[in-house]
C-alpha cells in the first residue's frame, strides 16, 4: 500500500529489531500517526482499544505481542500469561487465536533462551504470509470483477462493501479490497459504494481513506442505503471481509453485513465474502456459536469527528442508552462464494480444502 506515494505495511518491525510499529487507526484519516509498541501489554491495549483492528491485522499484532512478552521474560509462566492476555482482547475474529496458536507451536518446545528470537522470526513470517495470501485473494476476486465487466463492457462495475477489509485491516492489500485494487490497476472501471459502518465508521474513515489514496472512485453512503441501490440495479456485487467462517459456511462479520446479504439476495446481487483461510474456524460448526463482541455503548451514543478547531472531537448524539453488538452472522445460504487465496470456493469447497 502507498500513503501519499510512500510504501507501507500496516505493521512492521522497528529498525531496532524488537519494537513494533503500527498506525493508530483511531486518528485516520485525519492524521497518520505511527505508534511504537514496546510490550505485550501495549499490544493488548492497541488491539482492545482498536488502535489496530481487522481480523488479520489484530492477529499479527497479537503475534508480535507474544514476541515482545518473551523479550522481557521468556519463562513458561510469562508466555502463558501473555497468551491469555492477548487472546482475550477481542473474541470474535478467529485469526487472533489462530496466530497465537501458530506462535505457541514454535515457541513452547524451545528452551526459554531461544524463545524470543524464534517468536520474532515466526511473527515476521506470518506477516509475509498474510501479504501473499491477500495478493492471491485479489487475484481470485479479480476474476469475478473481470467477468462482470465482460458482460457489460461499456459500464462501470459498482461494488458495495461494508466496514474496512482493506490494507489497514491486514498487513497489506486487504481482503475485500484486494480484488478492487487489482481491477482498478488493470483499467477496469470500478466504483465502490462505501457503507459508513456505524458505530465506529470504519467504512467512512478507513475504507474511504484507502480508496482515496489508491485513486479508486467511491461514494460514502449511510448503512441503510444499500438496499435501495440494489433495487435500482446500482450494485453489481457486494464483497465484504469476515471475522470468522464456521464449518457450515456462516460468515460472522461487522454488524450490518447480514442486512446487506439479505438485500443482495432479494435483488439477485452476488454477495461475496473475502476470506483468508486464517479466518476459517475448522472446529466451530455454525455461526450461532461465534462469540459476538459487545463493545462500549458510548461508541453508539457518541461520535468522533473533526471539530471546527481542526481537532478530533467527540460529541454526544443522544440522551438514550445505547447497545453495541459489534458483529453479526450471515447464513451460508446468502453467500455466493468465498474469495480465498485458493480461489473462489463454495462451502463444501471450504471444508474440503481445510481438510
Ligand atoms: O471491529 P473491526 O474494525 O476489527 O472489524 C473489522 C471487520 O469486521 C472486517 O470486515 C473483518 O475483520 C475482516 S478484515 C480483512
mmCIF file of C-alpha atoms and ligand atoms in Angstrom, residues 25 47 50 52-58 90 92-93 95 130 134 137 161-170 174-177 197 200 202 206 240-244 252-255 257 274-276 279 293 295 299 326-327, ligand 1:
data_model
loop_
_atom_site.group_PDB
_atom_site.id
_atom_site.type_symbol
_atom_site.label_atom_id
_atom_site.label_comp_id
_atom_site.label_asym_id
_atom_site.label_seq_id
_atom_site.Cartn_x
_atom_site.Cartn_y
_atom_site.Cartn_z
ATOM 1 C CA UNK A 25 -6.148 3.915 13.202
ATOM 2 C CA UNK A 47 -5.925 -4.367 19.966
ATOM 3 C CA UNK A 50 -8.761 -0.510 18.285
ATOM 4 C CA UNK A 52 -5.185 -1.523 15.267
ATOM 5 C CA UNK A 53 -8.002 -3.721 14.011
ATOM 6 C CA UNK A 54 -9.339 -6.010 11.281
ATOM 7 C CA UNK A 55 -9.125 -9.765 11.724
ATOM 8 C CA UNK A 56 -5.766 -10.448 10.019
ATOM 9 C CA UNK A 57 -4.014 -7.385 11.445
ATOM 10 C CA UNK A 58 -5.060 -7.936 15.009
ATOM 11 C CA UNK A 90 -11.101 -9.359 21.098
ATOM 12 C CA UNK A 92 -14.901 -12.641 17.567
ATOM 13 C CA UNK A 93 -12.217 -12.856 14.875
ATOM 14 C CA UNK A 95 -7.474 -15.119 13.348
ATOM 15 C CA UNK A 130 -0.587 -12.608 5.138
ATOM 16 C CA UNK A 134 -4.159 -11.220 0.319
ATOM 17 C CA UNK A 137 -7.321 -13.212 -2.791
ATOM 18 C CA UNK A 161 -18.523 -3.044 0.716
ATOM 19 C CA UNK A 162 -19.088 -2.833 4.450
ATOM 20 C CA UNK A 163 -16.643 -1.877 7.199
ATOM 21 C CA UNK A 164 -12.936 -1.927 6.370
ATOM 22 C CA UNK A 165 -11.439 -5.102 4.987
ATOM 23 C CA UNK A 166 -8.687 -3.220 3.247
ATOM 24 C CA UNK A 167 -4.953 -2.960 3.715
ATOM 25 C CA UNK A 168 -5.499 -1.268 7.047
ATOM 26 C CA UNK A 169 -7.192 -4.454 8.280
ATOM 27 C CA UNK A 170 -4.373 -6.708 7.075
ATOM 28 C CA UNK A 174 -6.641 -6.111 2.239
ATOM 29 C CA UNK A 175 -9.063 -8.923 1.593
ATOM 30 C CA UNK A 176 -12.303 -7.438 0.207
ATOM 31 C CA UNK A 177 -10.453 -4.510 -1.330
ATOM 32 C CA UNK A 197 -20.318 1.373 9.162
ATOM 33 C CA UNK A 200 -17.073 3.249 14.572
ATOM 34 C CA UNK A 202 -14.564 2.092 9.604
ATOM 35 C CA UNK A 206 -10.682 3.878 6.761
ATOM 36 C CA UNK A 240 -17.068 -7.849 2.468
ATOM 37 C CA UNK A 241 -14.388 -9.151 4.764
ATOM 38 C CA UNK A 242 -15.121 -11.622 7.519
ATOM 39 C CA UNK A 243 -14.002 -12.317 11.068
ATOM 40 C CA UNK A 244 -14.883 -15.982 11.284
ATOM 41 C CA UNK A 252 -19.507 -13.560 11.025
ATOM 42 C CA UNK A 253 -18.544 -10.008 10.126
ATOM 43 C CA UNK A 254 -19.080 -6.415 11.204
ATOM 44 C CA UNK A 255 -22.651 -5.751 12.298
ATOM 45 C CA UNK A 257 -23.228 -7.272 6.930
ATOM 46 C CA UNK A 274 -13.318 -12.349 1.032
ATOM 47 C CA UNK A 275 -11.532 -14.643 3.457
ATOM 48 C CA UNK A 276 -8.056 -15.907 4.061
ATOM 49 C CA UNK A 279 -10.452 -16.809 9.160
ATOM 50 C CA UNK A 293 -18.131 -8.942 20.878
ATOM 51 C CA UNK A 295 -18.411 -3.080 22.887
ATOM 52 C CA UNK A 299 -19.421 4.078 20.642
ATOM 53 C CA UNK A 326 -20.199 -5.385 17.047
ATOM 54 C CA UNK A 327 -20.713 -8.313 14.646
HETATM 55 O O1 LIG B 1 -14.131 -4.240 14.548
HETATM 56 P P1 LIG B 1 -13.174 -4.303 13.398
HETATM 57 O O2 LIG B 1 -12.884 -2.969 12.790
HETATM 58 O O3 LIG B 1 -11.921 -5.064 13.741
HETATM 59 O O4 LIG B 1 -13.972 -5.141 12.312
HETATM 60 C C1 LIG B 1 -13.391 -5.406 11.071
HETATM 61 C C2 LIG B 1 -14.243 -6.238 10.218
HETATM 62 O O5 LIG B 1 -15.337 -6.608 10.541
HETATM 63 C C3 LIG B 1 -13.617 -6.708 8.936
HETATM 64 O O6 LIG B 1 -14.568 -6.802 7.919
HETATM 65 C C4 LIG B 1 -13.020 -8.090 9.182
HETATM 66 O O7 LIG B 1 -12.194 -8.065 10.306
HETATM 67 C C5 LIG B 1 -12.251 -8.574 8.029
HETATM 68 S S1 LIG B 1 -10.763 -7.641 7.800
HETATM 69 C C6 LIG B 1 -9.933 -8.256 6.482
#
